[in-house]
Amino acid sequence: MTEPPQPPNQPPTPSGYGHLPGPPQQGYGYPQQGENPYAQQPAHGQQPYPQQPPTVPAYPAHGLQPPAPGASGMPPKKKLTLLVAAAVASLLVLGGVGYVTFGGDDGDPKEPVAQESGDAKPSGSPSVDKGDGSGPGGNQQTDLNAGRKQGEDKVLWLKTTKIDGPGAGVATKGQWVVGDTVAKTVGKTIKGYAVADGKEKWTITFPAEICGMTRRTTDDGKTVVMYADSPSATANCNQIRMVDLKTGKEGWSKEVAKESAFDMFIDPSLAMTGDVVTVNRLTRATAFRISTGEKIFGSPAEGCVPGAYAAGGGKLIGIATCNDPDMTVEVQDADPATGKKTWTYRLPKGWKVSRVYAVDPIVLHLTNASTKENSIVVLGPDGKQRTTLSGEGNFSTECSASHDDTLQGCATAVVDAGTLYLPTKADIGKANEIVAFDLATGKAKWRVPAGEGRTLEPLKAANGQLIAYRRAEPNMGGEVLSVPADGSTPTALLRHPSGLSAPIESSFYSPQVDYADGRFFISTSRLLAQDKDEKLLMVFGK
């Protein structure tokens, strides 16, 4: 394994090539066929979802490819061992998968054996049953816990819905767990359900389709969502509204004004930290105060102009396109109160920021579209490059079929104070693993395999301890695992039942997942909307 180069304030030029991505794997988001009506999806060829290839976004903008050679600041010609394949069209309608490729071999780590845990039972008050006849959690008529094996936990409830929508279906990407409420978007509505029993607590209806959101909330449970300015197919996604997810109350609403004549609301997204939310779009970004809706700052008119911000932990990181002949990209810190920068990190010509895995510490996934090479680098608080990651294996940086190509979306990567956790690519019928990388050295610290034929996905991490989801299979329930800081044997926090619930859990379309207060939440990112019962949200617990 080659020692990763660390040139001052510049990423190196990788010298190898990554593998092209393969199709998504069945058993996670892929429609499964079976006798359970809530687990069924239309057969191949009947999918209403648009069959368009997802792309790895080259922030800050589409169409801003730098011209060919001539810029200064080219990276040194040293070998880099961490590579990522550029995204290509997937053969399946369920979204694309990109892979990070390493070389070498660390040996075969031992397979983890999940153990019982004394995890405390979750809290959460049930809501008042409105008497809609649906029973706890929805309208299912089957006992999903029937035949539950010893040591397995429970399906607490399954929420289904029956709507009739357009041929492309209805987007349901948003999911938030706030206190004793889990909120879910469906088209132009957000509904809040009691986490304990799934009873509906409140509904917020927007004038048009919800078209942008962030999974983040304020400490008191508020968030901001974007919605279209009309119901028409040519509507602009330029309206924002603050909502209180604990109470279901609506706050302020406003239209996001253009920052310039070239400001286009193409694929807009939101980033939140503290009392600040930024509205990111093609070439500009605007920051607002969440509590009041007041505009704080917008992108500058000249120089290196941020088209997107990444946010978290009270910090903002701007990704800017510079008005130079090569349209180079610059990473900037930003004062959340003013937008002013104190340091910059200029990328070499042709390189862009594809993902921001974290802003404290700063972990960036850089891509070069022309060479199909990428690099994961760590910056210090002063914006200077600290390390470049290197290791062995093919690492999944998958985007779901919901095409979450936002700056902080898409990849199943988790970062804590000193570690980045990445899952390896899951080949059909083979186990993947999660690898922990030391951000101080850039090297792999440990690996935890999923077990025969299974797939592990990082969920969250703190104090060196990782929480991961072992995905369900059609005949086997999923699990929530706690991985110790040293990467030793994981402990099972939840073992989801097999039996009737496993084919449902394993067939959620491009699922959104959360683990909070001892419960696991999984929901779909799109409904077929063909006036038939469909699974929307499923919750597991003790």
Coordinates of C-alpha atoms in Angstrom, one line a residue:
M1 CA 0.0 0.0 0.0
T2 CA 1.4 3.3 -1.1
E3 CA 1.9 6.0 1.5
P4 CA -0.7 8.7 0.6
P5 CA 0.9 12.0 -0.5
Q6 CA 0.0 15.2 1.4
P7 CA 0.9 18.2 -0.7
P8 CA 0.2 21.6 0.9
N9 CA -3.4 22.7 0.3
Q10 CA -3.9 20.5 -2.8
P11 CA -5.2 17.0 -3.4
P12 CA -2.9 14.6 -5.2
T13 CA -3.5 13.1 -8.7
P14 CA -4.6 9.5 -8.4
S15 CA -2.8 7.2 -10.9
G16 CA -5.2 4.3 -11.1
Y17 CA -8.8 3.6 -12.3
G18 CA -11.8 2.5 -10.4
H19 CA -14.3 -0.3 -11.3
L20 CA -17.4 0.6 -13.1
P21 CA -20.5 0.3 -10.9
G22 CA -22.8 -2.7 -11.1
P23 CA -26.5 -2.9 -10.8
P24 CA -28.2 -2.4 -7.4
Q25 CA -28.5 -5.5 -5.3
Q26 CA -31.7 -7.4 -4.6
G27 CA -32.8 -7.5 -1.0
Y28 CA -32.3 -3.8 -0.4
G29 CA -34.8 -1.6 -2.1
Y30 CA -35.3 -3.9 -5.0
P31 CA -39.0 -4.9 -5.5
Q32 CA -39.5 -8.5 -4.2
Q33 CA -42.3 -10.7 -5.2
G34 CA -44.2 -12.7 -2.7
E35 CA -47.6 -13.6 -1.2
N36 CA -47.6 -10.8 1.3
P37 CA -49.4 -7.9 -0.4
Y38 CA -47.4 -5.2 1.5
A39 CA -44.2 -6.8 0.2
Q40 CA -45.2 -6.9 -3.5
Q41 CA -44.2 -4.5 -6.2
P42 CA -45.0 -4.5 -9.9
A43 CA -43.1 -7.0 -12.0
H44 CA -40.2 -6.0 -14.2
G45 CA -41.3 -3.9 -17.0
Q46 CA -44.2 -2.3 -15.1
Q47 CA -42.1 0.1 -13.0
P48 CA -43.4 3.6 -13.2
Y49 CA -40.2 5.1 -12.1
P50 CA -38.2 7.0 -14.7
Q51 CA -35.3 5.0 -16.0
Q52 CA -32.7 7.7 -16.1
P53 CA -29.1 7.2 -15.0
P54 CA -28.1 8.9 -11.8
T55 CA -24.9 11.0 -11.9
V56 CA -22.4 11.8 -9.3
P57 CA -22.8 15.5 -8.9
A58 CA -19.8 17.6 -9.7
Y59 CA -20.4 20.5 -7.3
P60 CA -20.7 23.3 -7.6
A61 CA -22.6 23.1 -10.9
H62 CA -23.8 21.2 -13.9
G63 CA -22.2 22.4 -17.1
L64 CA -19.2 24.0 -15.4
Q65 CA -16.6 21.5 -16.6
P66 CA -13.2 23.2 -16.6
P67 CA -11.6 23.6 -20.0
A68 CA -8.6 21.5 -20.9
P69 CA -5.1 22.0 -19.8
G70 CA -3.4 25.2 -18.8
A71 CA -4.1 25.9 -15.1
S72 CA -1.5 26.2 -12.5
G73 CA -1.6 24.3 -9.3
M74 CA -1.6 20.8 -10.9
P75 CA -1.3 18.0 -8.4
P76 CA 2.0 16.2 -7.9
K77 CA 2.3 13.0 -9.9
K78 CA 2.3 10.5 -7.0
K79 CA 0.3 7.3 -6.7
L80 CA -2.9 7.5 -4.7
T81 CA -4.4 4.2 -3.4
L82 CA -8.0 5.4 -2.7
L83 CA -9.9 5.6 -6.0
V84 CA -13.6 6.0 -6.7
A85 CA -15.3 5.1 -10.0
A86 CA -17.4 7.8 -11.7
A87 CA -21.1 7.1 -11.7
V88 CA -22.5 5.6 -14.9
A89 CA -26.0 4.6 -16.0
S90 CA -27.4 1.7 -14.0
L91 CA -29.0 -1.2 -15.9
L92 CA -31.9 -1.3 -13.4
V93 CA -34.4 1.4 -12.6
L94 CA -33.6 1.3 -8.9
G95 CA -30.6 3.7 -9.0
G96 CA -26.9 3.6 -9.5
V97 CA -24.0 2.5 -7.4
G98 CA -20.5 3.9 -7.4
Y99 CA -17.5 2.2 -5.8
V100 CA -14.4 3.3 -4.2
T101 CA -11.5 1.0 -5.1
F102 CA -8.5 0.2 -3.1
G103 CA -5.6 -2.2 -3.8
G104 CA -4.0 -4.8 -1.6
D105 CA -5.2 -7.2 1.1
D106 CA -5.5 -6.9 4.8
G107 CA -6.4 -10.5 5.3
D108 CA -9.7 -12.0 6.2
P109 CA -11.2 -10.5 9.3
K110 CA -13.3 -12.7 11.6
E111 CA -17.0 -12.7 11.1
P112 CA -18.9 -10.9 13.9
V113 CA -21.3 -12.8 16.1
A114 CA -24.1 -10.6 17.3
Q115 CA -24.9 -10.8 21.0
E116 CA -27.8 -9.9 23.2
S117 CA -27.8 -6.5 24.7
G118 CA -29.4 -4.9 27.7
D119 CA -30.5 -2.0 25.7
A120 CA -33.2 0.0 27.6
K121 CA -36.7 -0.2 26.3
P122 CA -37.7 2.9 24.3
S123 CA -39.9 5.6 25.6
G124 CA -42.6 7.6 23.7
S125 CA -46.2 8.3 24.3
P126 CA -48.9 6.9 22.0
S127 CA -51.2 9.4 20.4
V128 CA -55.0 9.5 20.8
D129 CA -56.7 7.0 18.5
K130 CA -58.9 9.0 16.1
G131 CA -61.1 6.0 15.5
D132 CA -60.3 5.7 11.8
G133 CA -60.7 1.9 12.0
S134 CA -57.1 1.3 10.9
G135 CA -55.9 -0.3 14.1
P136 CA -52.4 0.3 15.5
G137 CA -50.1 1.6 12.9
G138 CA -52.2 1.3 9.8
N139 CA -54.5 -1.1 8.1
Q140 CA -52.7 -4.3 7.9
Q141 CA -54.7 -7.4 8.7
T142 CA -51.9 -9.8 9.3
D143 CA -49.9 -10.3 12.5
L144 CA -46.4 -9.5 11.3
N145 CA -45.0 -11.0 14.5
A146 CA -46.5 -14.4 14.0
G147 CA -43.9 -17.1 14.2
R148 CA -41.4 -14.8 15.8
K149 CA -38.3 -16.8 16.9
Q150 CA -36.7 -16.7 20.3
G151 CA -34.4 -13.7 20.6
E152 CA -36.1 -11.7 17.9
D153 CA -37.7 -8.4 18.7
K154 CA -41.0 -7.0 17.3
V155 CA -42.6 -5.2 14.5
L156 CA -44.2 -2.3 16.5
W157 CA -46.3 -1.2 13.5
L158 CA -46.6 -0.9 9.8
K159 CA -48.1 2.1 8.1
T160 CA -49.7 1.6 4.7
T161 CA -51.3 4.1 2.4
K162 CA -53.6 4.0 -0.6
I163 CA -53.3 6.9 -3.1
D164 CA -53.9 7.5 -6.8
G165 CA -51.2 9.6 -8.4
P166 CA -49.3 10.3 -11.7
G167 CA -47.7 7.5 -13.7
A168 CA -44.3 8.2 -12.3
G169 CA -45.6 7.7 -8.8
V170 CA -45.3 10.0 -5.7
A171 CA -42.1 11.0 -3.9
T172 CA -41.9 10.2 -0.2
K173 CA -38.2 11.0 0.5
G174 CA -38.5 12.8 3.8
Q175 CA -38.4 11.1 7.2
W176 CA -37.6 12.6 10.6
V177 CA -37.7 11.2 14.1
V178 CA -38.3 13.9 16.7
G179 CA -39.1 13.0 20.3
D180 CA -42.3 10.8 20.3
T181 CA -43.1 11.7 16.6
V182 CA -41.9 10.3 13.3
A183 CA -42.8 12.5 10.4
K184 CA -43.0 11.4 6.7
T185 CA -43.5 13.2 3.5
V186 CA -46.0 12.0 0.8
G187 CA -46.3 14.2 -2.2
K188 CA -47.3 17.6 -0.9
T189 CA -48.0 16.6 2.7
I190 CA -46.1 15.8 5.8
K191 CA -47.8 13.5 8.3
G192 CA -46.7 13.0 11.9
Y193 CA -47.2 9.6 13.6
A194 CA -46.8 8.5 17.2
V195 CA -43.6 6.4 17.4
A196 CA -45.2 4.1 20.0
D197 CA -48.2 2.9 18.0
G198 CA -48.2 4.7 14.6
K199 CA -51.4 6.7 15.1
E200 CA -51.6 9.8 13.0
K201 CA -51.0 12.9 15.1
W202 CA -51.1 15.7 12.5
T203 CA -50.9 16.6 8.8
I204 CA -49.4 19.6 7.1
T205 CA -50.5 20.2 3.5
F206 CA -48.5 22.4 1.1
P207 CA -49.9 24.3 -1.9
A208 CA -47.8 22.2 -4.3
E209 CA -45.3 19.3 -4.3
I210 CA -42.5 19.1 -1.7
C211 CA -39.3 19.3 -3.8
G212 CA -36.5 19.8 -1.3
M213 CA -35.7 19.0 2.3
T214 CA -32.9 18.2 4.7
R215 CA -32.9 15.3 7.2
R216 CA -31.6 17.7 9.9
T217 CA -33.7 19.5 12.4
T218 CA -33.1 22.2 15.1
D219 CA -32.7 21.1 18.7
D220 CA -36.4 21.9 19.3
G221 CA -37.6 19.8 16.3
K222 CA -38.0 22.4 13.5
T223 CA -36.9 22.0 9.9
V224 CA -37.3 23.8 6.6
V225 CA -38.7 22.3 3.4
M226 CA -38.9 23.5 -0.2
Y227 CA -42.0 23.3 -2.4
A228 CA -43.0 24.3 -5.9
D229 CA -44.5 27.7 -6.7
S230 CA -47.4 26.0 -8.5
P231 CA -48.9 22.6 -9.3
S232 CA -47.9 22.7 -12.9
A233 CA -45.2 20.6 -14.5
T234 CA -43.1 23.7 -15.3
A235 CA -43.2 25.0 -11.7
N236 CA -40.1 26.4 -10.0
C237 CA -38.9 24.8 -6.7
N238 CA -38.3 28.2 -5.0
Q239 CA -40.7 28.3 -2.0
I240 CA -39.5 27.5 1.5
R241 CA -41.5 27.0 4.7
M242 CA -40.5 26.3 8.3
V243 CA -42.4 23.6 10.1
D244 CA -42.4 22.3 13.7
L245 CA -42.2 18.5 13.5
K246 CA -43.0 18.0 17.2
T247 CA -46.4 19.9 17.0
G248 CA -47.3 19.8 13.3
K249 CA -47.5 23.6 13.3
E250 CA -46.5 25.7 10.3
G251 CA -44.2 28.7 10.6
W252 CA -43.1 31.3 8.1
S253 CA -43.1 30.8 4.3
K254 CA -41.3 32.8 1.6
E255 CA -40.1 32.7 -2.0
V256 CA -36.4 32.5 -2.5
A257 CA -35.4 35.4 -4.7
K258 CA -32.9 35.0 -7.5
E259 CA -29.4 36.3 -6.6
S260 CA -28.6 37.1 -10.3
A261 CA -30.0 36.8 -13.8
F262 CA -28.1 33.5 -14.1
D263 CA -29.6 32.1 -10.8
M264 CA -31.5 28.9 -11.8
F265 CA -33.4 26.7 -9.3
I266 CA -32.1 23.4 -10.8
D267 CA -31.9 20.5 -8.3
P268 CA -32.1 22.8 -5.3
S269 CA -31.2 21.4 -1.8
L270 CA -31.1 22.6 1.8
A271 CA -28.4 22.5 4.4
M272 CA -29.0 23.3 8.1
T273 CA -26.9 24.1 11.2
G274 CA -28.0 25.9 14.3
D275 CA -30.5 28.6 13.4
V276 CA -29.3 28.8 9.7
V277 CA -30.6 27.1 6.6
T278 CA -29.0 27.6 3.2
V279 CA -30.9 27.1 -0.1
N280 CA -28.4 25.6 -2.6
R281 CA -29.0 25.5 -6.3
L282 CA -27.0 25.5 -9.6
T283 CA -24.8 28.6 -9.2
R284 CA -25.9 30.4 -6.1
A285 CA -26.9 29.9 -2.5
T286 CA -28.9 31.9 0.0
A287 CA -28.9 31.7 3.8
F288 CA -31.9 32.3 6.0
R289 CA -32.5 32.4 9.8
I290 CA -34.7 29.4 10.7
S291 CA -36.4 31.1 13.6
T292 CA -37.6 34.2 11.6
G293 CA -37.2 33.5 7.9
E294 CA -34.9 36.6 7.7
K295 CA -32.3 36.5 4.9
I296 CA -28.8 36.5 6.3
F297 CA -26.6 36.5 3.2
G298 CA -26.4 35.4 -0.4
S299 CA -23.6 34.4 -2.8
P300 CA -21.2 37.1 -3.9
A301 CA -21.6 38.5 -7.4
E302 CA -18.0 37.9 -8.4
G303 CA -14.8 35.9 -7.6
C304 CA -15.3 32.3 -6.4
V305 CA -19.1 32.0 -6.0
P306 CA -20.6 29.3 -3.7
G307 CA -23.4 27.4 -5.3
A308 CA -23.8 25.1 -2.3
Y309 CA -23.0 24.9 1.4
A310 CA -22.5 21.9 3.6
A311 CA -23.6 22.4 7.2
G312 CA -23.4 20.8 10.6
G313 CA -22.1 21.3 14.1
G314 CA -22.5 25.1 13.9
K315 CA -20.3 25.3 10.8
L316 CA -20.8 26.1 7.1
I317 CA -18.5 25.0 4.3
G318 CA -19.0 26.6 0.9
I319 CA -18.3 24.9 -2.4
A320 CA -17.6 27.7 -5.0
T321 CA -16.8 28.0 -8.7
C322 CA -14.1 30.5 -9.5
N323 CA -14.4 32.9 -12.4
D324 CA -11.1 31.9 -13.9
P325 CA -10.3 30.3 -17.3
D326 CA -10.5 26.8 -15.9
M327 CA -13.6 27.4 -13.7
T328 CA -11.7 25.8 -10.8
V329 CA -13.5 24.9 -7.6
E330 CA -12.7 26.3 -4.2
V331 CA -13.7 25.1 -0.7
Q332 CA -14.4 27.9 1.7
D333 CA -15.3 28.1 5.4
A334 CA -18.2 30.5 6.0
D335 CA -19.3 32.4 9.1
P336 CA -23.0 31.3 9.6
A337 CA -23.8 34.8 10.7
T338 CA -22.4 36.7 7.8
G339 CA -21.2 34.2 5.1
K340 CA -17.7 35.7 5.2
K341 CA -14.7 33.4 4.7
T342 CA -11.4 33.2 6.5
W343 CA -9.7 30.4 4.5
T344 CA -9.9 28.7 1.1
Y345 CA -8.8 25.4 -0.3
R346 CA -8.4 25.5 -4.1
L347 CA -8.7 22.3 -6.0
P348 CA -6.5 21.5 -9.1
K349 CA -8.0 22.0 -12.5
G350 CA -10.7 19.4 -13.4
W351 CA -11.4 18.4 -9.8
K352 CA -14.7 19.0 -8.0
V353 CA -16.3 18.2 -4.7
S354 CA -18.8 15.4 -5.1
R355 CA -19.7 14.9 -1.4
V356 CA -19.0 16.4 1.9
Y357 CA -19.0 13.6 4.4
A358 CA -18.6 15.9 7.4
V359 CA -17.8 19.5 8.2
D360 CA -16.3 19.0 11.6
P361 CA -13.8 17.4 10.9
I362 CA -13.9 18.3 7.2
V363 CA -14.0 15.2 5.1
L364 CA -14.4 15.7 1.3
H365 CA -15.0 13.2 -1.6
L366 CA -13.3 14.8 -4.7
T367 CA -14.0 13.7 -8.2
N368 CA -12.3 14.2 -11.6
A369 CA -14.9 13.6 -14.4
S370 CA -12.4 13.5 -17.2
T371 CA -10.2 10.8 -15.7
K372 CA -12.9 9.1 -13.6
E373 CA -10.6 9.3 -10.6
N374 CA -11.5 10.4 -7.1
S375 CA -10.0 11.0 -3.7
I376 CA -11.2 11.3 -0.1
V377 CA -9.3 14.0 1.8
V378 CA -9.4 15.4 5.3
L379 CA -8.9 19.1 5.9
G380 CA -7.8 20.7 9.2
P381 CA -9.8 23.6 10.8
D382 CA -7.5 26.0 8.9
G383 CA -8.5 24.5 5.5
K384 CA -5.1 22.8 4.9
Q385 CA -5.1 19.2 3.8
R386 CA -4.2 16.8 6.6
T387 CA -4.6 13.3 5.1
T388 CA -5.7 11.3 2.1
L389 CA -7.5 8.0 2.8
S390 CA -5.9 4.8 1.6
G391 CA -6.9 1.2 2.0
E392 CA -8.0 -2.1 0.4
G393 CA -11.3 -3.0 -1.0
N394 CA -14.2 -1.9 -3.2
F395 CA -16.2 0.7 -1.3
S396 CA -19.8 1.5 -2.0
T397 CA -20.7 5.2 -2.4
E398 CA -24.2 4.4 -3.5
C399 CA -27.0 6.8 -4.4
S400 CA -30.5 5.6 -3.9
A401 CA -33.1 5.5 -6.7
S402 CA -34.5 8.7 -5.1
H403 CA -31.5 10.4 -6.7
D404 CA -30.4 12.1 -3.6
D405 CA -27.5 13.9 -5.3
T406 CA -27.3 16.6 -2.7
L407 CA -23.9 17.7 -1.4
Q408 CA -24.4 15.9 2.0
G409 CA -26.7 13.1 0.7
C410 CA -26.3 9.9 -1.1
A411 CA -23.4 8.0 0.3
T412 CA -23.7 5.7 3.2
A413 CA -20.8 7.2 5.0
V414 CA -20.6 8.1 8.7
V415 CA -18.0 10.3 10.4
D416 CA -17.3 10.9 14.1
A417 CA -14.5 13.0 15.6
G418 CA -11.6 10.8 14.4
T419 CA -13.0 8.1 12.1
L420 CA -14.8 7.7 8.7
Y421 CA -16.9 4.5 8.4
L422 CA -17.4 3.3 4.8
P423 CA -19.2 0.1 3.6
T424 CA -17.7 -2.0 0.9
K425 CA -19.5 -3.0 -2.2
A426 CA -22.1 -5.8 -1.7
D427 CA -21.9 -8.4 -4.5
I428 CA -25.0 -10.5 -5.0
G429 CA -25.0 -13.4 -2.5
K430 CA -21.8 -12.2 -0.8
A431 CA -21.1 -10.3 2.4
N432 CA -19.9 -6.8 2.5
E433 CA -18.0 -5.1 5.4
I434 CA -17.7 -1.8 7.1
V435 CA -14.2 -0.3 7.3
A436 CA -13.1 2.3 9.8
F437 CA -10.5 4.8 8.6
D438 CA -8.4 6.8 11.0
L439 CA -8.8 10.5 9.9
A440 CA -5.4 11.3 11.4
T441 CA -3.4 8.8 9.4
G442 CA -5.8 8.1 6.5
K443 CA -5.3 4.3 7.0
A444 CA -7.9 1.6 7.9
K445 CA -8.2 0.8 11.6
W446 CA -10.5 -2.2 11.5
R447 CA -13.0 -4.1 9.4
V448 CA -16.3 -5.8 10.4
P449 CA -17.9 -8.1 7.9
A450 CA -21.7 -8.5 7.7
G451 CA -21.8 -12.3 7.8
E452 CA -22.5 -14.8 5.1
G453 CA -24.6 -13.2 2.3
R454 CA -25.5 -10.1 4.3
T455 CA -25.0 -6.4 3.9
L456 CA -24.0 -3.8 6.6
E457 CA -24.8 -0.1 6.4
P458 CA -23.4 2.5 8.8
L459 CA -26.2 4.5 10.5
K460 CA -24.5 6.8 13.0
A461 CA -21.4 7.1 15.2
A462 CA -20.3 8.8 18.4
N463 CA -17.3 8.5 20.7
G464 CA -15.8 5.8 18.5
Q465 CA -18.8 3.5 18.7
L466 CA -20.7 2.7 15.4
I467 CA -24.4 1.9 15.0
A468 CA -25.0 -0.1 11.9
Y469 CA -27.9 -1.8 10.1
R470 CA -27.6 -5.4 8.8
R471 CA -30.1 -5.3 6.0
A472 CA -33.0 -7.7 5.8
E473 CA -33.3 -10.5 3.3
P474 CA -36.6 -11.9 2.0
N475 CA -36.3 -14.8 4.5
M476 CA -34.4 -13.1 7.3
G477 CA -35.1 -9.9 9.3
G478 CA -32.6 -7.1 9.6
E479 CA -30.6 -6.2 12.7
V480 CA -29.3 -3.0 14.4
L481 CA -25.8 -3.6 15.6
S482 CA -23.5 -1.7 17.9
V483 CA -19.8 -2.0 16.9
P484 CA -17.3 -1.2 19.7
A485 CA -14.6 1.4 19.1
D486 CA -11.9 -1.2 18.6
G487 CA -14.0 -3.0 15.9
S488 CA -14.5 -6.1 18.0
T489 CA -17.6 -8.3 18.0
P490 CA -20.8 -6.3 17.4
T491 CA -23.7 -6.5 19.8
A492 CA -27.3 -6.8 18.5
L493 CA -29.4 -3.9 19.8
L494 CA -32.4 -5.1 17.8
R495 CA -33.1 -8.4 15.9
H496 CA -36.0 -7.9 13.6
P497 CA -38.4 -10.9 13.2
S498 CA -38.2 -13.1 10.1
G499 CA -41.4 -14.8 9.2
L500 CA -44.0 -12.5 7.5
S501 CA -42.2 -9.2 8.2
A502 CA -38.9 -10.0 6.5
P503 CA -40.1 -9.8 2.9
I504 CA -41.7 -6.5 3.7
E505 CA -38.6 -5.0 5.4
S506 CA -36.3 -6.2 2.6
S507 CA -38.4 -4.8 -0.2
F508 CA -38.8 -1.1 0.7
Y509 CA -38.0 1.0 -2.3
S510 CA -34.8 3.0 -1.8
P511 CA -35.5 3.1 1.9
Q512 CA -34.9 5.9 4.4
V513 CA -33.7 4.4 7.7
D514 CA -33.3 5.8 11.3
Y515 CA -32.4 4.3 14.7
A516 CA -33.6 6.4 17.6
D517 CA -34.5 5.8 21.2
G518 CA -34.3 2.0 20.8
R519 CA -36.5 1.9 17.7
F520 CA -35.7 1.3 14.0
F521 CA -37.6 3.1 11.3
I522 CA -37.6 2.2 7.7
S523 CA -39.7 3.9 4.9
T524 CA -40.1 4.0 1.2
S525 CA -38.8 6.9 -1.0
R526 CA -41.5 6.6 -3.6
L527 CA -45.0 5.2 -3.9
L528 CA -46.4 3.7 -7.1
A529 CA -49.7 5.6 -6.3
Q530 CA -51.9 3.2 -8.2
D531 CA -54.9 3.3 -5.8
K532 CA -53.7 0.2 -4.0
D533 CA -52.4 -0.4 -0.5
E534 CA -48.7 0.2 -0.3
K535 CA -46.2 0.0 2.6
L536 CA -45.0 3.4 3.7
L537 CA -43.3 3.2 7.1
M538 CA -42.4 0.3 9.3
V539 CA -41.1 0.5 12.9
F540 CA -39.3 -2.2 15.0
G541 CA -38.6 -2.3 18.7
K542 CA -38.6 -4.3 21.9

